[in-house]
Amino acid sequence: MFEIIDRLVKYQDLNDEEFISLLNCTDVAAMEYLTHRAREVCDRNYGRKVYIRGLIEISSYCKNNCYYCGIRRGNAKAERYRLTKEEILDCCDHGWELGFRTFVMQGGEDNYYTDELMCEIIREIKSRYPNCAVTLSLGERGEESFKRMYDAGADRYLLRHETANTEHYSKLHPKEMSLEYRKKCLFDLRKIGYQTGCGIMVGSPYQTTENIVEDLHFMQKLKPHMIGIGPFIHHRDTPFADYPNGSVELTIKLLSILRLMFPKVLLPATTALGTKDPYGREKGILAGANVVMPNLSPVATRKKYSLYDNKICTDSEAAENLADLKKRIKAIDYEIVTDRGDSLCE
Ligand code: 5AD
């Protein structure tokens, strides 16, 4: 296994058989070695720095009905809210004071946020804070819509592909959604000029090791600037309520593999990872992650943006507790930095 890991470091690639044996490997010493090599590569590219992004969850309305997600259209128990332009700007004001230089607007697919409204919000954020970065995570939209928001000043877009395998995709989503369109969105975003992020849930229902290898190949084609991965965590009011959660160990391992395949990619230690393990984010950083995304949403709405059960949102993952997060990151000998933290990828 050590030779396989060395080959991954050297070539940023493996053959499928090697990827599968690495993904299935449980040898503790080999896994420690993998983590160590990934950390080294991250330190070499980005230093011992962790970038922070202020996450503003703008809407819990969603027109989609993905089987895994707590804010799916079909969940009648989900509490719905949407933030107004003024509320979003208040979050940014607060975030700016705290030191955030990237604002991520994420939400369910909600037609309330027309291109006109989004462009207005983006322009206002950019004019108040000229050197900040605006990241969008608003799901699938048309190419024209992506273009308009880019022209209004948006810099980055996060759209997890969820799985690159058509059959697996159809087990996670109702038939009106298509993997082909999702992939098209990602390539459109990249072509328009966004720093683009894709990603998956680790251990989502029906996911196989071969599926993960397909995800890696898809990422090699897309060449994303950012990759968001976190464990699948079931939500009680979804069709997947009784499915097992994804594993923290596999998520950590995959973070390291991604760091070695894409040395310059921005890789968040996600909230889902922090939810499943109280030290999930620290473990993620020590395995090659270099971004955390504290919650900057109004405290009153945080619980309502419930993608999965027990989502953490009030301790060190809350933007207002940044001091606590800084301490925790310092304890593992890393440092939170206040700058845009653009991707070094082309
Ligand atoms: N568990 C973990 N992650 C989830 N997401 C949605 N539902 C869940 C869940 N039950 C992730 C999806 C989506 C991102 C915003 O949140 O990957 O793209």
Coordinates of C-alpha atoms in Angstrom, one line a residue, residues 37-257:
R37 CA 1.7 12.8 2.6
A38 CA -1.5 14.7 1.8
R39 CA -0.8 17.2 4.6
E40 CA 2.7 17.8 3.3
V41 CA 1.4 18.6 -0.2
C42 CA -1.2 21.0 1.2
D43 CA 1.4 22.8 3.4
R44 CA 3.8 23.1 0.4
N45 CA 1.0 24.8 -1.7
Y46 CA -0.9 26.8 0.8
G47 CA 1.2 26.9 4.0
R48 CA -0.2 26.1 7.4
K49 CA -3.2 28.3 6.6
V50 CA -6.9 27.7 6.8
Y51 CA -9.3 29.9 4.8
I52 CA -12.7 30.8 6.2
R53 CA -15.9 31.4 4.3
G54 CA -19.0 32.9 5.8
L55 CA -21.9 30.7 4.9
I56 CA -25.3 32.4 4.5
E57 CA -28.2 30.0 4.1
I58 CA -30.5 32.2 2.2
S59 CA -33.5 29.9 1.6
S60 CA -34.9 26.6 2.9
Y61 CA -37.5 26.4 0.0
C62 CA -36.5 24.0 -2.7
K63 CA -38.3 22.9 -5.8
N64 CA -36.4 19.6 -5.9
N65 CA -37.2 16.4 -4.2
C66 CA -33.8 14.7 -3.7
Y67 CA -34.3 11.6 -1.5
Y68 CA -31.4 12.4 0.9
C69 CA -32.1 16.1 1.7
G70 CA -34.1 17.4 4.6
I71 CA -35.3 20.5 2.7
R72 CA -36.7 18.5 -0.2
R73 CA -40.0 19.7 -1.6
G74 CA -41.9 16.7 -0.3
N75 CA -40.9 17.2 3.4
A76 CA -44.1 18.8 4.8
K77 CA -42.4 19.1 8.2
A78 CA -39.6 21.3 7.0
E79 CA -39.8 24.8 8.3
R80 CA -39.4 27.2 5.3
Y81 CA -37.9 30.6 5.3
R82 CA -36.2 32.9 2.9
L83 CA -33.9 35.8 3.7
T84 CA -34.6 39.2 2.1
K85 CA -31.9 41.2 0.4
E86 CA -31.6 43.4 3.5
E87 CA -31.2 40.4 5.8
I88 CA -28.5 38.9 3.6
L89 CA -26.7 42.2 3.6
D90 CA -26.9 42.4 7.4
C91 CA -25.2 39.0 7.5
C92 CA -22.4 40.3 5.3
D93 CA -22.0 43.4 7.4
H94 CA -21.7 41.3 10.5
G95 CA -19.4 38.9 8.7
W96 CA -17.1 41.6 7.4
E97 CA -16.7 42.9 11.0
L98 CA -15.7 39.4 12.1
G99 CA -13.0 39.2 9.3
F100 CA -14.8 37.2 6.6
R101 CA -13.7 38.1 3.1
T102 CA -15.7 35.5 1.3
F103 CA -19.5 35.2 1.5
V104 CA -21.2 32.1 0.4
M105 CA -24.9 32.4 -0.5
Q106 CA -26.4 28.9 -0.4
G107 CA -30.0 27.8 -0.6
G108 CA -32.5 25.3 -1.9
E109 CA -33.5 25.9 -5.5
D110 CA -36.0 28.7 -4.9
N111 CA -37.5 30.7 -7.8
Y112 CA -38.0 33.6 -5.5
Y113 CA -34.3 34.5 -6.1
T114 CA -34.6 35.6 -9.7
D115 CA -31.6 36.6 -11.7
E116 CA -32.5 40.2 -11.2
L117 CA -32.7 39.9 -7.4
M118 CA -29.5 37.8 -7.2
C119 CA -27.6 40.3 -9.4
E120 CA -28.8 43.2 -7.2
I121 CA -27.6 41.5 -4.1
I122 CA -24.3 40.5 -5.6
R123 CA -23.7 44.1 -6.9
E124 CA -24.5 45.5 -3.5
I125 CA -22.2 43.1 -1.7
K126 CA -19.4 43.9 -4.1
S127 CA -19.8 47.7 -3.8
R128 CA -19.9 47.6 0.0
Y129 CA -16.8 45.3 0.2
P130 CA -14.9 45.7 -3.1
N131 CA -12.1 43.2 -2.3
C132 CA -14.4 40.4 -1.0
A133 CA -15.3 37.2 -2.9
V134 CA -18.9 36.2 -3.6
T135 CA -19.6 32.5 -3.8
L136 CA -23.0 31.1 -4.9
S137 CA -24.4 27.7 -4.1
L138 CA -27.9 27.9 -5.5
G139 CA -28.2 24.6 -7.4
E140 CA -28.9 24.2 -11.1
R141 CA -29.8 27.2 -13.2
G142 CA -29.5 28.0 -16.9
E143 CA -26.2 29.0 -18.5
E144 CA -27.6 32.5 -19.1
S145 CA -28.5 32.9 -15.4
F146 CA -24.9 31.8 -14.4
K147 CA -23.5 34.3 -16.9
R148 CA -25.6 37.2 -15.6
M149 CA -24.6 36.6 -12.0
Y150 CA -21.0 36.3 -13.0
D151 CA -21.2 39.6 -14.8
A152 CA -22.8 41.1 -11.7
G153 CA -19.6 40.1 -9.8
A154 CA -20.0 36.6 -8.5
D155 CA -16.6 34.9 -8.3
R156 CA -17.2 31.2 -7.4
Y157 CA -20.0 28.6 -7.6
L158 CA -20.4 25.4 -5.6
L159 CA -22.5 22.7 -7.1
R160 CA -21.9 19.2 -5.9
H161 CA -22.4 16.7 -8.6
E162 CA -23.4 14.2 -5.9
T163 CA -22.3 11.1 -7.9
A164 CA -20.9 10.8 -11.4
N165 CA -22.6 7.4 -12.1
T166 CA -26.0 7.6 -13.9
E167 CA -27.5 4.6 -12.1
H168 CA -26.4 5.8 -8.7
Y169 CA -27.7 9.3 -9.5
S170 CA -31.1 7.9 -10.3
K171 CA -31.2 6.2 -6.9
L172 CA -30.6 9.5 -5.1
H173 CA -32.9 11.7 -7.2
P174 CA -36.4 11.6 -8.7
K175 CA -36.6 11.0 -12.4
E176 CA -37.1 14.7 -13.3
M177 CA -33.5 15.4 -12.4
S178 CA -30.6 14.3 -14.6
L179 CA -26.9 13.8 -14.0
E180 CA -26.3 15.0 -17.6
Y181 CA -27.8 18.4 -16.9
R182 CA -25.9 18.7 -13.6
K183 CA -22.6 18.0 -15.3
K184 CA -23.5 20.5 -18.0
C185 CA -24.1 23.1 -15.4
L186 CA -20.6 22.5 -13.9
F187 CA -18.9 22.7 -17.3
D188 CA -20.9 25.9 -18.1
L189 CA -19.8 27.5 -14.8
R190 CA -16.2 26.7 -15.5
K191 CA -16.4 28.0 -19.0
I192 CA -18.0 31.2 -17.9
G193 CA -15.1 31.9 -15.6
Y194 CA -16.3 30.9 -12.1
Q195 CA -13.9 29.2 -9.7
T196 CA -16.0 26.1 -9.7
G197 CA -16.6 23.5 -7.0
C198 CA -18.1 20.0 -7.3
G199 CA -18.4 17.2 -4.8
I200 CA -20.2 14.2 -3.3
M201 CA -21.6 12.8 -0.1
V202 CA -19.4 10.0 1.2
G203 CA -21.4 6.9 2.0
S204 CA -24.6 8.0 0.4
P205 CA -27.1 5.2 0.0
Y206 CA -26.2 2.7 -2.7
Q207 CA -22.7 4.2 -3.3
T208 CA -20.1 1.7 -4.2
T209 CA -16.3 2.0 -4.2
E210 CA -16.4 1.8 -8.0
N211 CA -18.8 4.8 -7.9
I212 CA -16.2 6.8 -6.0
V213 CA -13.6 6.0 -8.5
E214 CA -16.0 7.3 -11.2
D215 CA -16.3 10.5 -9.2
L216 CA -12.5 10.8 -9.2
H217 CA -12.4 10.4 -13.0
F218 CA -15.2 13.0 -13.4
M219 CA -13.2 15.4 -11.3
Q220 CA -10.1 14.8 -13.4
K221 CA -12.2 15.9 -16.4
L222 CA -13.8 18.9 -14.8
K223 CA -10.6 20.1 -13.1
P224 CA -12.5 21.9 -10.3
H225 CA -11.1 24.7 -8.2
M226 CA -12.9 23.4 -5.1
I227 CA -14.2 20.0 -4.0
G228 CA -16.8 19.7 -1.2
I229 CA -17.2 16.3 0.4
G230 CA -18.8 15.2 3.7
P231 CA -20.4 12.1 5.1
F232 CA -24.0 11.4 4.2
I233 CA -26.1 11.9 7.4
H234 CA -29.7 10.7 7.3
H235 CA -32.6 13.1 7.9
R236 CA -35.6 11.6 9.8
D237 CA -38.2 13.1 7.4
T238 CA -36.7 11.8 4.1
P239 CA -37.0 8.5 2.3
F240 CA -33.5 7.7 3.4
A241 CA -34.3 8.1 7.1
D242 CA -33.3 4.5 7.9
Y243 CA -30.1 4.3 5.8
P244 CA -26.8 4.2 7.6
N245 CA -24.6 7.3 7.8
G246 CA -21.4 7.7 5.9
S247 CA -18.1 7.1 7.6
V248 CA -15.8 9.7 9.0
E249 CA -12.8 7.5 8.2
L250 CA -13.6 7.1 4.6
T251 CA -14.3 10.9 4.3
I252 CA -10.9 11.7 5.8
K253 CA -9.2 9.1 3.5
L254 CA -10.9 10.6 0.5
L255 CA -9.9 14.1 1.5
S256 CA -6.3 12.9 1.5
I257 CA -6.7 11.2 -1.9

